Coordinates of C-alpha atoms in Angstrom, one line a residue:
M819 CA 26.2 85.2 100.1
T820 CA 26.5 83.8 96.6
A821 CA 24.8 85.9 94.0
A822 CA 22.2 84.3 91.7
P823 CA 23.2 84.1 88.1
A824 CA 21.9 86.9 85.9
T825 CA 19.2 86.0 83.5
T826 CA 17.8 88.0 80.6
A827 CA 14.4 89.1 81.5
R828 CA 11.7 88.8 78.8
P829 CA 9.0 91.5 78.7
P830 CA 5.6 90.3 79.8
G831 CA 3.5 89.0 76.8
A832 CA 6.6 88.5 74.5
A833 CA 6.4 85.5 72.1
D834 CA 8.7 82.5 72.3
P835 CA 11.8 82.6 70.2
G836 CA 11.2 81.6 66.6
P837 CA 12.7 78.5 64.9
E838 CA 15.5 80.7 63.6
E839 CA 16.5 81.5 67.2
R840 CA 16.4 77.9 68.5
P841 CA 19.8 76.2 68.6
G842 CA 20.2 73.3 66.0
T843 CA 17.3 74.3 63.7
A844 CA 19.6 75.1 60.8
D845 CA 21.3 71.7 61.1
R846 CA 17.9 69.9 61.2
R847 CA 16.8 71.7 58.1
A848 CA 20.0 70.9 56.3
A849 CA 19.6 67.2 57.3
R850 CA 16.0 67.2 55.9
R851 CA 17.1 68.8 52.6
S852 CA 19.9 66.2 52.3
R853 CA 17.5 63.4 53.0
R854 CA 15.0 64.7 50.4
H855 CA 17.9 65.1 47.9
R856 CA 19.0 61.5 48.4
W857 CA 15.4 60.2 48.0
D858 CA 15.0 62.4 44.9
V859 CA 18.2 61.0 43.3
R860 CA 17.4 57.4 44.2
Y861 CA 13.7 57.2 43.5
S862 CA 12.9 59.9 40.8
P863 CA 14.1 57.8 37.9
Y864 CA 11.7 55.0 38.9
A865 CA 8.8 57.5 39.1
F866 CA 9.6 58.8 35.6
V867 CA 9.6 55.3 34.0
A868 CA 6.7 54.0 36.1
P869 CA 3.9 55.2 33.7
F870 CA 5.5 53.2 30.9
F871 CA 5.6 50.0 32.9
L872 CA 2.1 50.5 34.2
F873 CA 0.7 50.9 30.7
F874 CA 2.8 48.1 29.4
A875 CA 1.6 45.8 32.2
A876 CA -2.1 46.8 31.6
F877 CA -2.0 46.7 27.8
G878 CA 0.8 44.3 27.1
I879 CA 1.6 41.8 29.8
F880 CA -2.0 41.3 31.0
P881 CA -3.5 40.7 27.6
L882 CA -0.7 38.3 26.7
L883 CA -1.2 36.3 29.9
W884 CA -4.9 36.3 29.6
T885 CA -4.7 35.2 26.0
G886 CA -2.4 32.3 27.0
W887 CA -4.9 31.3 29.7
A888 CA -7.8 31.5 27.3
S889 CA -6.0 29.4 24.7
L890 CA -6.0 26.5 27.2
H891 CA -9.8 26.7 27.6
R892 CA -12.9 26.1 25.6
M893 CA -14.3 29.6 25.6
E894 CA -17.1 31.2 23.5
L895 CA -17.6 34.9 22.8
T896 CA -21.2 34.5 23.7
A897 CA -20.4 33.2 27.2
P898 CA -16.8 34.1 28.1
D899 CA -17.5 33.5 31.8
R900 CA -18.2 29.7 31.2
A901 CA -14.7 28.6 30.2
R902 CA -13.9 24.9 30.4
W903 CA -10.3 23.6 30.7
T904 CA -9.1 21.7 27.6
G905 CA -5.3 21.9 27.9
L906 CA -3.5 21.8 24.6
H907 CA -6.6 20.8 22.6
N908 CA -6.9 24.2 20.8
Y909 CA -3.2 24.0 19.7
L910 CA -3.5 20.3 18.6
R911 CA -6.6 21.3 16.6
L912 CA -4.6 23.9 14.7
L913 CA -2.2 21.3 13.5
D914 CA -5.1 19.5 11.8
D915 CA -6.8 22.6 10.6
A916 CA -6.4 23.1 6.8
F917 CA -7.5 26.8 7.1
F918 CA -4.8 27.5 9.6
W919 CA -2.1 26.1 7.3
N920 CA -3.6 28.0 4.4
A921 CA -3.5 31.2 6.4
L922 CA 0.1 30.5 7.4
G923 CA 1.1 29.9 3.7
N924 CA -0.7 33.0 2.6
T925 CA 1.0 35.0 5.2
A926 CA 4.4 33.7 4.2
V927 CA 3.8 34.3 0.4
I928 CA 2.4 37.8 0.9
G929 CA 5.3 38.6 3.3
V930 CA 7.8 37.6 0.6
L931 CA 6.0 39.4 -2.2
S932 CA 5.8 42.6 -0.1
T933 CA 9.1 42.6 1.8
V934 CA 11.6 41.8 -1.0
P935 CA 10.5 44.4 -3.6
Q936 CA 9.8 46.9 -0.8
L937 CA 13.3 46.8 0.6
L938 CA 15.0 46.7 -2.8
M939 CA 13.1 49.7 -3.9
A940 CA 13.8 51.5 -0.6
L941 CA 17.5 50.8 -1.0
G942 CA 17.5 52.2 -4.5
L943 CA 15.5 55.3 -3.5
A944 CA 17.8 56.0 -0.6
H945 CA 20.8 55.8 -2.8
L946 CA 19.3 58.4 -5.2
L947 CA 18.4 60.7 -2.3
H948 CA 21.8 60.3 -0.7
H949 CA 23.5 62.1 -3.6
R950 CA 22.9 65.7 -4.5
L951 CA 19.3 66.1 -5.8
R952 CA 17.2 69.2 -6.4
A953 CA 14.4 69.6 -3.9
A954 CA 15.7 66.8 -1.7
T955 CA 13.6 67.8 1.3
F956 CA 10.5 67.7 -0.8
W957 CA 11.2 64.2 -2.1
R958 CA 12.0 63.0 1.5
V959 CA 8.7 64.3 2.7
A960 CA 6.9 62.8 -0.3
L961 CA 8.4 59.4 0.5
L962 CA 6.9 59.5 4.0
A963 CA 3.4 60.6 2.8
P964 CA 2.2 57.0 2.1
Y965 CA 3.2 55.9 5.5
A966 CA 1.2 58.7 7.1
T967 CA -1.9 57.8 5.0
S968 CA -4.7 55.9 6.7
I969 CA -4.7 52.2 5.9
A970 CA -8.4 52.3 5.2
A971 CA -8.1 55.2 2.8
A972 CA -5.2 53.7 0.9
T973 CA -6.8 50.2 0.7
L974 CA -10.1 51.6 -0.6
V975 CA -8.2 53.5 -3.3
F976 CA -6.4 50.3 -4.3
V977 CA -9.7 48.4 -4.4
L978 CA -10.8 50.9 -7.1
L979 CA -7.5 50.6 -9.0
Y980 CA -7.8 46.8 -9.0
G981 CA -11.5 46.7 -10.0
R982 CA -12.3 43.9 -12.5
D983 CA -14.5 45.9 -14.8
Y984 CA -13.5 49.6 -14.4
G985 CA -10.1 49.5 -12.6
M986 CA -7.2 51.5 -13.9
V987 CA -4.9 48.5 -13.6
N988 CA -7.0 46.4 -16.0
W989 CA -7.4 49.4 -18.3
A990 CA -3.6 49.7 -18.5
L991 CA -3.3 45.9 -19.1
G992 CA -5.8 46.2 -21.9
L993 CA -3.7 48.9 -23.5
A994 CA -0.7 46.5 -23.4
G995 CA -2.7 43.8 -25.0
F996 CA -3.6 41.7 -21.9
G997 CA -7.0 40.5 -20.8
P998 CA -8.7 41.7 -17.6
V999 CA -7.7 40.1 -14.3
D1000 CA -10.1 39.3 -11.4
W1001 CA -7.8 40.7 -8.7
Q1002 CA -10.1 40.0 -5.8
N1003 CA -11.0 36.4 -6.7
G1004 CA -7.8 35.1 -8.1
T1005 CA -5.3 33.4 -5.9
W1006 CA -2.0 34.9 -7.0
A1007 CA -3.7 38.0 -8.3
A1008 CA -5.2 38.8 -4.9
R1009 CA -1.9 38.1 -3.1
I1010 CA 0.0 40.4 -5.5
A1011 CA -2.7 43.1 -5.1
V1012 CA -2.5 43.0 -1.3
S1013 CA 1.3 42.9 -1.4
S1014 CA 1.3 46.0 -3.6
I1015 CA -0.6 48.0 -0.9
V1016 CA 2.0 47.0 1.7
V1017 CA 4.8 48.0 -0.7
W1018 CA 3.3 51.3 -1.5
R1019 CA 2.8 52.2 2.2
W1020 CA 6.2 51.1 3.6
T1021 CA 8.8 51.7 0.9
G1022 CA 9.3 55.3 1.7
Y1023 CA 9.5 54.7 5.4
N1024 CA 12.3 52.1 4.9
A1025 CA 14.0 54.4 2.3
L1026 CA 14.4 57.1 5.0
I1027 CA 15.9 54.6 7.4
Y1028 CA 18.4 53.5 4.8
L1029 CA 19.1 57.2 3.9
A1030 CA 19.9 57.9 7.6
A1031 CA 22.3 55.0 7.7
M1032 CA 23.9 56.0 4.4
Q1033 CA 24.6 59.5 5.8
A1034 CA 26.6 57.9 8.6
V1035 CA 29.0 56.2 6.2
P1036 CA 32.3 58.1 6.2
D1037 CA 32.9 60.1 3.0
E1038 CA 36.5 58.9 3.0
L1039 CA 35.4 55.5 1.9
Y1040 CA 33.7 56.9 -1.2
E1041 CA 36.7 59.1 -2.0
S1042 CA 39.0 56.1 -1.7
A1043 CA 36.8 54.1 -4.0
A1044 CA 36.6 56.9 -6.5
L1045 CA 40.4 57.3 -6.5
D1046 CA 40.6 53.5 -7.3
G1047 CA 38.4 54.1 -10.3
A1048 CA 35.1 52.6 -8.9
S1049 CA 32.0 53.8 -10.6
R1050 CA 28.8 54.8 -8.7
L1051 CA 27.4 51.3 -9.1
R1052 CA 30.5 49.7 -7.7
Q1053 CA 30.7 52.1 -4.8
F1054 CA 27.1 51.2 -4.0
R1055 CA 27.8 47.5 -4.1
H1056 CA 31.2 47.4 -2.3
V1057 CA 30.9 50.4 0.0
T1058 CA 27.3 51.3 0.8
V1059 CA 25.7 47.8 1.0
P1060 CA 28.4 46.3 3.3
A1061 CA 28.1 49.4 5.6
L1062 CA 24.3 49.0 5.7
R1063 CA 24.2 45.3 6.6
P1064 CA 23.0 45.8 10.2
T1065 CA 20.4 48.3 9.0
I1066 CA 19.2 46.0 6.2
L1067 CA 18.9 43.1 8.7
F1068 CA 16.9 45.4 11.0
T1069 CA 14.4 46.3 8.3
V1070 CA 14.2 42.7 7.2
V1071 CA 13.2 41.6 10.7
V1072 CA 10.8 44.4 11.2
S1073 CA 9.2 43.9 7.8
T1074 CA 8.8 40.2 8.5
I1075 CA 7.2 40.9 11.8
G1076 CA 4.8 43.4 10.1
A1077 CA 4.0 40.8 7.4
T1078 CA 3.2 38.2 10.0
Q1079 CA 0.7 40.6 11.7
L1080 CA -0.9 41.8 8.4
F1081 CA -4.5 42.5 9.0
G1082 CA -6.0 45.8 7.8
E1083 CA -5.0 45.6 4.1
P1084 CA -6.4 42.2 3.3
L1085 CA -9.5 42.8 5.5
L1086 CA -10.5 45.9 3.6
F1087 CA -9.5 44.5 0.2
G1088 CA -11.8 41.6 0.6
G1089 CA -14.9 43.7 1.0
A1090 CA -17.9 42.5 3.0
G1091 CA -16.4 39.1 3.6
G1092 CA -12.9 40.4 4.2
Q1093 CA -12.3 38.2 7.2
K1094 CA -12.4 35.1 5.0
G1095 CA -9.7 36.5 2.7
G1096 CA -11.7 35.9 -0.4
A1097 CA -14.3 33.4 -1.4
S1098 CA -11.9 30.5 -1.2
H1099 CA -9.7 32.0 1.5
Q1100 CA -7.1 32.6 -1.1
F1101 CA -5.5 35.6 0.7
Q1102 CA -6.6 35.0 4.3
T1103 CA -3.7 35.8 6.6
L1104 CA -3.1 34.6 10.2
G1105 CA -4.5 37.9 11.4
L1106 CA -7.7 37.4 9.4
Y1107 CA -8.0 33.8 10.5
L1108 CA -7.7 34.9 14.2
Y1109 CA -10.3 37.5 13.6
E1110 CA -12.7 35.1 11.9
Q1111 CA -12.3 32.5 14.7
G1112 CA -12.9 34.9 17.5
W1113 CA -15.4 37.4 16.2
F1114 CA -17.4 35.5 13.6
S1115 CA -17.2 31.9 14.8
F1116 CA -17.2 33.1 18.4
H1117 CA -14.4 30.7 19.4
L1118 CA -12.3 32.8 21.7
G1119 CA -10.2 29.8 22.9
R1120 CA -9.2 29.0 19.3
A1121 CA -8.5 32.6 18.5
A1122 CA -6.3 32.8 21.5
A1123 CA -4.4 29.7 20.4
V1124 CA -3.8 31.4 17.0
A1125 CA -2.6 34.5 18.7
W1126 CA 0.0 32.5 20.7
A1127 CA 1.0 30.7 17.5
M1128 CA 1.7 34.0 15.9
F1129 CA 3.6 35.1 19.0
L1130 CA 5.8 32.0 18.8
I1131 CA 6.4 32.7 15.1
L1132 CA 7.5 36.3 15.9
L1133 CA 9.8 34.9 18.6
L1134 CA 11.4 32.7 16.0
V1135 CA 11.8 35.5 13.6
A1136 CA 13.4 37.8 16.3
G1137 CA 15.7 35.0 17.4
A1138 CA 16.8 34.4 13.8
G1139 CA 17.4 38.1 13.4
G1140 CA 19.4 38.2 16.7
L1141 CA 21.6 35.3 15.5
A1142 CA 22.2 36.9 12.2
A1143 CA 23.1 40.2 13.9
R1144 CA 25.6 38.4 16.2
R1145 CA 27.2 36.7 13.2
L1146 CA 27.5 40.1 11.4
R1147 CA 29.2 41.6 14.5
G1148 CA 31.5 38.6 14.6
D1149 CA 32.4 39.1 10.9
G1150 CA 33.0 42.8 11.5

C-alpha cells in the first residue's frame, strides 16, 4: 500500500494563517507601494498647483470672460438679468465719447508725470544706498514705509496738504512769493497733485528693486572703471545704468500698467464727486470713468467695454515691453 502524504495538523480552533504567513503577500505590498509612489510622483505636482489655477479661474478668467460677454450687450445695473445683444455698439460708442478720450488723455498725462520722476528718483536713491551709508537698513525700511501705507490714509493726508486755504503746500508757496493754487479744481494742478501721491507711494518700492539689481553688478567693473580714472558719476552712467537696463525696462512697464489702472488716489482726492475726477473731469482716469459708467450711470455694458479697452491697452504696453526686452537681449 502507498502511504498517504503527511500533513501538518492544526489544532482545533486555531486561526487561519495571517497575511504575513500567506505566500506572495510581501510582493503584493511592494507592488502597491510602488504604484502609490508612481502616482505620487506623477500627480502630486498637479495637486500642489491646482489651488492657484482654481482661484485664477474663479477670480481671473471667469470675470474676464463675463466682462467680455457683458461688453457686447446692453446691460443695466438695475436689471442685469435683462441683457440685450448689441454687438460692438458699446465699443463704437467709446470712439465718439469725449469723456472717454478725456479720461484716456488724463491717464496718459498722469502716468508720465508720476512714472518719470518716480523712476529717476528711485534710481538716484538706490545709487546712494548702494554705497556705504550709516544706518543703511533703517533707510531701506524707511523707503518701503510709503508703499506699506494705506492708499486711503495717504491720499487723505495729501488732500490736507493741497488744501486751497489752509494747505501746507500753498503756505510754502506763499512764503516763496507765489499765490495760492486751487489744486483740486485746476487742470494741471490736480494732475500734478495726484501724480505726487503716486510718486510718494512707489518711489521707495522701485528704489529697492534697483538696489537689488545694483548689488548683482560685479565689483570688478567698478574697480576697473576706478583704475581708469572714472568718477562716481561716470561709473554710475557707464557701468550701473547699462547693467540695470533690463530692470529699468521692467519697472517702466510695471509702472505704466499701474498708471493705466490708477483708481484709488484720484477717487479719494476728488472728494464726494471723486468718480468724476473733478468738476470738469480734469483728472478723471480710465478707472474712474469705468466706475462712473457702471456704478453711477448704471451702464454695466459700457463699463465692461471700458474695462476691455483698458485690457487691450495693457496688452499693447506689455507687448511693447517684450519687444524692447528682446531688443536689449539682442544688443547684449
